[in-house]
Amino acid sequence: MTATTQTKTQRAVTEIRSRILNRELRPGEPLRQSALASEMKLGVTPVREALLQLASEGLVKKIPYVGVVVADMTPDSTHHIYETRRVLESYAAHQGCLKATHETIRRLRAQLEQMDAACAARDRERYQRHNQIFHMTIYEASGNPVLTELIAAQWRTFPRDTLDLFEHRMDQSLREHYRLMEAFERRDAANVQAMMAAHIAGVEYDVSAYIARREDGAVAEAGAGQMDDAGGVR
């Protein structure tokens, strides 16, 4: 894939993801590649690539004889994913803290500086990129490639980009990363494990609250629609 195609694909990913999370595209709604390409003034290829990426994130799914549709994001599925992440990532952080080299510490500090600069610039995409490298550097330090791949698979499925949903999340995330880094440098593995679990639980809380508000809004909207059907006034 060329750099130009990649840029167009990422644009399509960002726009379709935003429309799904904002419920402009509803769960179960079919996604027609040609229609999306026309709406976004893109070719079919970047849209097709975008749908493949969104499928790996769990935002869309392919149904036989129907095609690609918007997947549902429920409180239960969200909890199950974050519960798995907490267990895997907190354990990997514990092991990574015990086994980290001086080079690992240097790399983590470098990523933290990049995240700090991105936060100051309010550059969410840059922050998210260095945030992922920071986390994966910790997990890779565990020396367990099977564990690291399991975590990477969860990241591909979830999270949705929480920085696009919650304005406070980037600042809060940065503060938590600095505290985690301090404990990591002290080789306080037990504290690192607890902090990582709390860090992930905080993201789950925000995402779950968002889903609850979204569902309440959908119920209210459906109720208003039923009133209209019955001759009521919106």
PDB file of C-alpha atoms in Angstrom:
ATOM      1  CA  MET A   1       0.000   0.000   0.000  1.00  0.00           C
ATOM      2  CA  THR A   2       1.398   3.410  -0.967  1.00  0.00           C
ATOM      3  CA  ALA A   3       1.777   6.280   1.509  1.00  0.00           C
ATOM      4  CA  THR A   4      -1.034   8.168  -0.260  1.00  0.00           C
ATOM      5  CA  THR A   5      -3.390   5.196  -0.007  1.00  0.00           C
ATOM      6  CA  GLN A   6      -2.464   4.773   3.664  1.00  0.00           C
ATOM      7  CA  THR A   7      -3.325   8.422   4.345  1.00  0.00           C
ATOM      8  CA  LYS A   8      -6.674   8.051   2.602  1.00  0.00           C
ATOM      9  CA  THR A   9      -7.334   4.801   4.436  1.00  0.00           C
ATOM     10  CA  GLN A  10      -6.604   6.415   7.797  1.00  0.00           C
ATOM     11  CA  ARG A  11      -8.920   9.284   6.942  1.00  0.00           C
ATOM     12  CA  ALA A  12     -11.660   6.785   6.123  1.00  0.00           C
ATOM     13  CA  VAL A  13     -10.994   4.875   9.365  1.00  0.00           C
ATOM     14  CA  THR A  14     -11.214   8.071  11.424  1.00  0.00           C
ATOM     15  CA  GLU A  15     -14.417   9.283   9.785  1.00  0.00           C
ATOM     16  CA  ILE A  16     -16.274   5.952   9.824  1.00  0.00           C
ATOM     17  CA  ARG A  17     -15.180   5.262  13.418  1.00  0.00           C
ATOM     18  CA  SER A  18     -16.423   8.691  14.504  1.00  0.00           C
ATOM     19  CA  ARG A  19     -19.771   8.187  12.780  1.00  0.00           C
ATOM     20  CA  ILE A  20     -20.205   4.793  14.467  1.00  0.00           C
ATOM     21  CA  LEU A  21     -19.310   6.071  17.938  1.00  0.00           C
ATOM     22  CA  ASN A  22     -21.577   9.100  17.499  1.00  0.00           C
ATOM     23  CA  ARG A  23     -24.365   6.759  16.376  1.00  0.00           C
ATOM     24  CA  GLU A  24     -24.731   8.392  12.978  1.00  0.00           C
ATOM     25  CA  LEU A  25     -24.225   4.793  11.839  1.00  0.00           C
ATOM     26  CA  ARG A  26     -26.305   2.462  14.022  1.00  0.00           C
ATOM     27  CA  PRO A  27     -25.640  -1.125  15.172  1.00  0.00           C
ATOM     28  CA  GLY A  28     -26.737  -3.553  12.454  1.00  0.00           C
ATOM     29  CA  GLU A  29     -26.706  -0.898   9.728  1.00  0.00           C
ATOM     30  CA  PRO A  30     -25.178  -2.180   6.457  1.00  0.00           C
ATOM     31  CA  LEU A  31     -22.053  -0.357   5.248  1.00  0.00           C
ATOM     32  CA  ARG A  32     -21.872  -0.101   1.465  1.00  0.00           C
ATOM     33  CA  GLN A  33     -18.342   0.550   0.253  1.00  0.00           C
ATOM     34  CA  SER A  34     -19.417   2.471  -2.853  1.00  0.00           C
ATOM     35  CA  ALA A  35     -21.796   4.709  -0.909  1.00  0.00           C
ATOM     36  CA  LEU A  36     -19.206   5.479   1.778  1.00  0.00           C
ATOM     37  CA  ALA A  37     -16.568   6.175  -0.857  1.00  0.00           C
ATOM     38  CA  SER A  38     -18.888   8.610  -2.607  1.00  0.00           C
ATOM     39  CA  GLU A  39     -19.834  10.377   0.633  1.00  0.00           C
ATOM     40  CA  MET A  40     -16.197  10.804   1.670  1.00  0.00           C
ATOM     41  CA  LYS A  41     -15.008  11.559  -1.881  1.00  0.00           C
ATOM     42  CA  LEU A  42     -12.566   8.654  -1.743  1.00  0.00           C
ATOM     43  CA  GLY A  43     -11.909   5.606  -3.843  1.00  0.00           C
ATOM     44  CA  VAL A  44     -13.332   2.210  -2.926  1.00  0.00           C
ATOM     45  CA  THR A  45      -9.887   0.789  -2.032  1.00  0.00           C
ATOM     46  CA  PRO A  46      -9.184   2.996   1.033  1.00  0.00           C
ATOM     47  CA  VAL A  47     -12.753   2.445   2.247  1.00  0.00           C
ATOM     48  CA  ARG A  48     -12.357  -1.322   1.903  1.00  0.00           C
ATOM     49  CA  GLU A  49      -9.048  -1.162   3.819  1.00  0.00           C
ATOM     50  CA  ALA A  50     -10.691   1.014   6.472  1.00  0.00           C
ATOM     51  CA  LEU A  51     -13.503  -1.490   6.992  1.00  0.00           C
ATOM     52  CA  LEU A  52     -10.948  -4.276   7.409  1.00  0.00           C
ATOM     53  CA  GLN A  53      -9.198  -2.255  10.131  1.00  0.00           C
ATOM     54  CA  LEU A  54     -12.471  -1.395  11.841  1.00  0.00           C
ATOM     55  CA  ALA A  55     -13.418  -5.083  11.742  1.00  0.00           C
ATOM     56  CA  SER A  56     -10.166  -5.898  13.581  1.00  0.00           C
ATOM     57  CA  GLU A  57     -11.186  -3.322  16.205  1.00  0.00           C
ATOM     58  CA  GLY A  58     -14.621  -4.901  16.573  1.00  0.00           C
ATOM     59  CA  LEU A  59     -16.522  -1.851  15.331  1.00  0.00           C
ATOM     60  CA  VAL A  60     -17.894  -3.590  12.246  1.00  0.00           C
ATOM     61  CA  LYS A  61     -18.478  -7.217  11.341  1.00  0.00           C
ATOM     62  CA  LYS A  62     -19.145  -9.220   8.204  1.00  0.00           C
ATOM     63  CA  ILE A  63     -22.373 -11.210   8.054  1.00  0.00           C
ATOM     64  CA  PRO A  64     -22.796 -13.884   5.355  1.00  0.00           C
ATOM     65  CA  TYR A  65     -25.279 -12.894   2.604  1.00  0.00           C
ATOM     66  CA  VAL A  66     -25.639  -9.428   4.177  1.00  0.00           C
ATOM     67  CA  GLY A  67     -22.198  -7.853   4.035  1.00  0.00           C
ATOM     68  CA  VAL A  68     -20.408  -5.545   6.425  1.00  0.00           C
ATOM     69  CA  VAL A  69     -22.571  -4.048   9.176  1.00  0.00           C
ATOM     70  CA  VAL A  70     -21.975  -1.888  12.229  1.00  0.00           C
ATOM     71  CA  ALA A  71     -21.263  -4.066  15.266  1.00  0.00           C
ATOM     72  CA  ASP A  72     -22.880  -3.370  18.604  1.00  0.00           C
ATOM     73  CA  MET A  73     -20.851  -2.151  21.577  1.00  0.00           C
ATOM     74  CA  THR A  74     -22.622  -3.347  24.704  1.00  0.00           C
ATOM     75  CA  PRO A  75     -21.859  -2.877  28.420  1.00  0.00           C
ATOM     76  CA  ASP A  76     -21.251  -6.636  28.777  1.00  0.00           C
ATOM     77  CA  SER A  77     -18.831  -6.920  25.856  1.00  0.00           C
ATOM     78  CA  THR A  78     -16.981  -3.822  27.048  1.00  0.00           C
ATOM     79  CA  HIS A  79     -16.639  -5.217  30.566  1.00  0.00           C
ATOM     80  CA  HIS A  80     -15.399  -8.579  29.330  1.00  0.00           C
ATOM     81  CA  ILE A  81     -12.717  -6.987  27.157  1.00  0.00           C
ATOM     82  CA  TYR A  82     -11.484  -4.633  29.862  1.00  0.00           C
ATOM     83  CA  GLU A  83     -11.579  -7.378  32.486  1.00  0.00           C
ATOM     84  CA  THR A  84      -9.287  -9.434  30.242  1.00  0.00           C
ATOM     85  CA  ARG A  85      -7.034  -6.447  29.636  1.00  0.00           C
ATOM     86  CA  ARG A  86      -6.691  -5.738  33.355  1.00  0.00           C
ATOM     87  CA  VAL A  87      -5.602  -9.288  34.116  1.00  0.00           C
ATOM     88  CA  LEU A  88      -3.159  -9.629  31.222  1.00  0.00           C
ATOM     89  CA  GLU A  89      -1.655  -6.151  31.258  1.00  0.00           C
ATOM     90  CA  SER A  90      -1.233  -5.764  35.012  1.00  0.00           C
ATOM     91  CA  TYR A  91       0.569  -9.126  35.166  1.00  0.00           C
ATOM     92  CA  ALA A  92       2.747  -8.226  32.157  1.00  0.00           C
ATOM     93  CA  ALA A  93       3.594  -4.885  33.788  1.00  0.00           C
ATOM     94  CA  HIS A  94       4.604  -6.669  36.990  1.00  0.00           C
ATOM     95  CA  GLN A  95       6.899  -9.016  35.082  1.00  0.00           C
ATOM     96  CA  GLY A  96       8.216  -6.223  32.896  1.00  0.00           C
ATOM     97  CA  CYS A  97       9.158  -4.185  35.957  1.00  0.00           C
ATOM     98  CA  LEU A  98      11.099  -7.094  37.407  1.00  0.00           C
ATOM     99  CA  LYS A  99      12.966  -7.807  34.167  1.00  0.00           C
ATOM    100  CA  ALA A 100      13.384  -4.351  32.623  1.00  0.00           C
ATOM    101  CA  THR A 101      16.848  -3.309  31.508  1.00  0.00           C
ATOM    102  CA  HIS A 102      18.348   0.183  31.605  1.00  0.00           C
ATOM    103  CA  GLU A 103      17.539   0.403  27.896  1.00  0.00           C
ATOM    104  CA  THR A 104      13.879  -0.360  28.653  1.00  0.00           C
ATOM    105  CA  ILE A 105      13.791   2.487  31.189  1.00  0.00           C
ATOM    106  CA  ARG A 106      15.412   4.838  28.655  1.00  0.00           C
ATOM    107  CA  ARG A 107      12.864   3.938  25.982  1.00  0.00           C
ATOM    108  CA  LEU A 108       9.959   4.413  28.371  1.00  0.00           C
ATOM    109  CA  ARG A 109      11.239   7.837  29.418  1.00  0.00           C
ATOM    110  CA  ALA A 110      11.603   8.846  25.750  1.00  0.00           C
ATOM    111  CA  GLN A 111       8.008   7.821  25.006  1.00  0.00           C
ATOM    112  CA  LEU A 112       6.763   9.640  28.099  1.00  0.00           C
ATOM    113  CA  GLU A 113       8.469  12.836  26.927  1.00  0.00           C
ATOM    114  CA  GLN A 114       6.787  12.452  23.541  1.00  0.00           C
ATOM    115  CA  MET A 115       3.408  11.952  25.238  1.00  0.00           C
ATOM    116  CA  ASP A 116       3.966  15.036  27.385  1.00  0.00           C
ATOM    117  CA  ALA A 117       4.713  17.134  24.292  1.00  0.00           C
ATOM    118  CA  ALA A 118       1.685  15.717  22.470  1.00  0.00           C
ATOM    119  CA  CYS A 119      -0.545  16.481  25.444  1.00  0.00           C
ATOM    120  CA  ALA A 120       0.715  20.077  25.600  1.00  0.00           C
ATOM    121  CA  ALA A 121      -0.004  20.449  21.880  1.00  0.00           C
ATOM    122  CA  ARG A 122      -3.425  18.728  22.281  1.00  0.00           C
ATOM    123  CA  ASP A 123      -2.340  16.315  19.547  1.00  0.00           C
ATOM    124  CA  ARG A 124      -4.449  13.267  20.293  1.00  0.00           C
ATOM    125  CA  GLU A 125      -3.218  11.136  17.399  1.00  0.00           C
ATOM    126  CA  ARG A 126       0.423  11.659  18.376  1.00  0.00           C
ATOM    127  CA  TYR A 127      -0.364  11.003  22.031  1.00  0.00           C
ATOM    128  CA  GLN A 128      -2.196   7.782  21.208  1.00  0.00           C
ATOM    129  CA  ARG A 129       0.709   6.555  19.066  1.00  0.00           C
ATOM    130  CA  HIS A 130       3.316   7.060  21.791  1.00  0.00           C
ATOM    131  CA  ASN A 131       0.921   5.794  24.449  1.00  0.00           C
ATOM    132  CA  GLN A 132       0.695   2.452  22.653  1.00  0.00           C
ATOM    133  CA  ILE A 133       4.482   2.242  22.255  1.00  0.00           C
ATOM    134  CA  PHE A 134       4.901   3.040  25.972  1.00  0.00           C
ATOM    135  CA  HIS A 135       2.541   0.252  27.004  1.00  0.00           C
ATOM    136  CA  MET A 136       3.937  -2.322  24.610  1.00  0.00           C
ATOM    137  CA  THR A 137       7.494  -1.530  25.701  1.00  0.00           C
ATOM    138  CA  ILE A 138       6.486  -2.410  29.271  1.00  0.00           C
ATOM    139  CA  TYR A 139       4.784  -5.638  28.208  1.00  0.00           C
ATOM    140  CA  GLU A 140       7.616  -6.735  25.921  1.00  0.00           C
ATOM    141  CA  ALA A 141      10.005  -6.307  28.866  1.00  0.00           C
ATOM    142  CA  SER A 142       8.199  -9.257  30.491  1.00  0.00           C
ATOM    143  CA  GLY A 143      10.121 -11.530  28.093  1.00  0.00           C
ATOM    144  CA  ASN A 144       6.936 -13.475  27.308  1.00  0.00           C
ATOM    145  CA  PRO A 145       6.056 -13.084  23.602  1.00  0.00           C
ATOM    146  CA  VAL A 146       2.874 -15.170  23.950  1.00  0.00           C
ATOM    147  CA  LEU A 147       1.595 -12.824  26.649  1.00  0.00           C
ATOM    148  CA  THR A 148       2.581  -9.772  24.617  1.00  0.00           C
ATOM    149  CA  GLU A 149       0.736 -11.036  21.535  1.00  0.00           C
ATOM    150  CA  LEU A 150      -2.399 -11.756  23.566  1.00  0.00           C
ATOM    151  CA  ILE A 151      -2.337  -8.166  24.796  1.00  0.00           C
ATOM    152  CA  ALA A 152      -1.685  -6.811  21.297  1.00  0.00           C
ATOM    153  CA  ALA A 153      -4.714  -8.765  20.043  1.00  0.00           C
ATOM    154  CA  GLN A 154      -6.889  -7.135  22.706  1.00  0.00           C
ATOM    155  CA  TRP A 155      -5.602  -3.703  21.714  1.00  0.00           C
ATOM    156  CA  ARG A 156      -6.539  -4.416  18.103  1.00  0.00           C
ATOM    157  CA  THR A 157     -10.054  -5.295  19.219  1.00  0.00           C
ATOM    158  CA  PHE A 158     -10.359  -2.576  21.842  1.00  0.00           C
ATOM    159  CA  PRO A 159     -10.106   0.139  23.026  1.00  0.00           C
ATOM    160  CA  ARG A 160     -11.870   2.405  20.663  1.00  0.00           C
ATOM    161  CA  ASP A 161      -9.922   5.654  20.657  1.00  0.00           C
ATOM    162  CA  THR A 162     -11.040   6.958  24.059  1.00  0.00           C
ATOM    163  CA  LEU A 163      -9.158  10.222  23.560  1.00  0.00           C
ATOM    164  CA  ASP A 164     -11.665  11.098  20.829  1.00  0.00           C
ATOM    165  CA  LEU A 165     -14.534  10.545  23.270  1.00  0.00           C
ATOM    166  CA  PHE A 166     -13.348  12.190  26.465  1.00  0.00           C
ATOM    167  CA  GLU A 167     -11.611  15.552  26.619  1.00  0.00           C
ATOM    168  CA  HIS A 168     -10.136  14.888  30.087  1.00  0.00           C
ATOM    169  CA  ARG A 169      -8.698  11.490  29.203  1.00  0.00           C
ATOM    170  CA  MET A 170      -5.369  12.638  27.751  1.00  0.00           C
ATOM    171  CA  ASP A 171      -4.398  14.749  30.788  1.00  0.00           C
ATOM    172  CA  GLN A 172      -5.490  12.066  33.222  1.00  0.00           C
ATOM    173  CA  SER A 173      -3.677   9.368  31.250  1.00  0.00           C
ATOM    174  CA  LEU A 174      -0.449  11.387  31.280  1.00  0.00           C
ATOM    175  CA  ARG A 175      -0.571  11.869  35.067  1.00  0.00           C
ATOM    176  CA  GLU A 176      -1.139   8.145  35.555  1.00  0.00           C
ATOM    177  CA  HIS A 177       1.764   7.310  33.252  1.00  0.00           C
ATOM    178  CA  TYR A 178       4.156   9.548  35.183  1.00  0.00           C
ATOM    179  CA  ARG A 179       3.212   7.842  38.474  1.00  0.00           C
ATOM    180  CA  LEU A 180       3.578   4.447  36.810  1.00  0.00           C
ATOM    181  CA  MET A 181       7.007   5.431  35.468  1.00  0.00           C
ATOM    182  CA  GLU A 182       8.204   6.481  38.934  1.00  0.00           C
ATOM    183  CA  ALA A 183       7.161   3.135  40.420  1.00  0.00           C
ATOM    184  CA  PHE A 184       8.727   1.311  37.459  1.00  0.00           C
ATOM    185  CA  GLU A 185      12.065   3.043  38.019  1.00  0.00           C
ATOM    186  CA  ARG A 186      11.931   2.099  41.721  1.00  0.00           C
ATOM    187  CA  ARG A 187      11.393  -1.520  40.622  1.00  0.00           C
ATOM    188  CA  ASP A 188       8.244  -1.521  42.738  1.00  0.00           C
ATOM    189  CA  ALA A 189       6.607  -4.342  40.769  1.00  0.00           C
ATOM    190  CA  ALA A 190       3.628  -4.794  43.108  1.00  0.00           C
ATOM    191  CA  ASN A 191       2.756  -1.108  42.851  1.00  0.00           C
ATOM    192  CA  VAL A 192       3.247  -1.117  39.077  1.00  0.00           C
ATOM    193  CA  GLN A 193       0.816  -4.031  38.790  1.00  0.00           C
ATOM    194  CA  ALA A 194      -1.805  -2.268  40.930  1.00  0.00           C
ATOM    195  CA  MET A 195      -1.375   1.011  39.041  1.00  0.00           C
ATOM    196  CA  MET A 196      -1.755  -0.657  35.654  1.00  0.00           C
ATOM    197  CA  ALA A 197      -4.946  -2.397  36.783  1.00  0.00           C
ATOM    198  CA  ALA A 198      -6.331   0.915  38.081  1.00  0.00           C
ATOM    199  CA  HIS A 199      -5.285   2.712  34.893  1.00  0.00           C
ATOM    200  CA  ILE A 200      -7.246   0.279  32.715  1.00  0.00           C
ATOM    201  CA  ALA A 201     -10.211   0.286  35.110  1.00  0.00           C
ATOM    202  CA  GLY A 202     -10.394   4.067  34.750  1.00  0.00           C
ATOM    203  CA  VAL A 203     -10.674   3.814  30.982  1.00  0.00           C
ATOM    204  CA  GLU A 204     -13.356   1.138  31.336  1.00  0.00           C
ATOM    205  CA  TYR A 205     -15.346   3.398  33.662  1.00  0.00           C
ATOM    206  CA  ASP A 206     -15.330   6.232  31.108  1.00  0.00           C
ATOM    207  CA  VAL A 207     -16.204   3.986  28.178  1.00  0.00           C
ATOM    208  CA  SER A 208     -18.986   2.211  30.112  1.00  0.00           C
ATOM    209  CA  ALA A 209     -20.452   5.548  31.203  1.00  0.00           C
ATOM    210  CA  TYR A 210     -20.374   6.704  27.593  1.00  0.00           C
ATOM    211  CA  ILE A 211     -22.180   3.571  26.406  1.00  0.00           C
ATOM    212  CA  ALA A 212     -24.814   3.954  29.150  1.00  0.00           C
ATOM    213  CA  ARG A 213     -25.479   7.568  28.150  1.00  0.00           C
ATOM    214  CA  ARG A 214     -25.626   6.555  24.513  1.00  0.00           C
ATOM    215  CA  GLU A 215     -28.144   3.793  25.232  1.00  0.00           C
ATOM    216  CA  ASP A 216     -30.278   6.126  27.358  1.00  0.00           C
ATOM    217  CA  GLY A 217     -30.304   8.554  24.457  1.00  0.00           C
ATOM    218  CA  ALA A 218     -31.287   5.806  22.037  1.00  0.00           C
ATOM    219  CA  VAL A 219     -34.163   4.710  24.293  1.00  0.00           C
ATOM    220  CA  ALA A 220     -35.384   8.293  24.631  1.00  0.00           C
ATOM    221  CA  GLU A 221     -35.146   8.775  20.867  1.00  0.00           C
ATOM    222  CA  ALA A 222     -37.067   5.562  20.233  1.00  0.00           C
ATOM    223  CA  GLY A 223     -39.751   6.627  22.704  1.00  0.00           C
ATOM    224  CA  ALA A 224     -40.113   9.969  20.995  1.00  0.00           C
ATOM    225  CA  GLY A 225     -40.416   8.219  17.654  1.00  0.00           C
ATOM    226  CA  GLN A 226     -43.228   6.015  18.992  1.00  0.00           C
ATOM    227  CA  MET A 227     -45.065   9.138  20.195  1.00  0.00           C
ATOM    228  CA  ASP A 228     -44.748  10.610  16.693  1.00  0.00           C
ATOM    229  CA  ASP A 229     -46.134   7.424  15.178  1.00  0.00           C
ATOM    230  CA  ALA A 230     -49.077   7.642  17.544  1.00  0.00           C
ATOM    231  CA  GLY A 231     -49.777  11.246  16.634  1.00  0.00           C
ATOM    232  CA  GLY A 232     -47.921  12.796  19.572  1.00  0.00           C
ATOM    233  CA  VAL A 233     -45.897  15.973  19.496  1.00  0.00           C
ATOM    234  CA  ARG A 234     -42.112  15.797  19.567  1.00  0.00           C
TER     235      ARG A 234
END
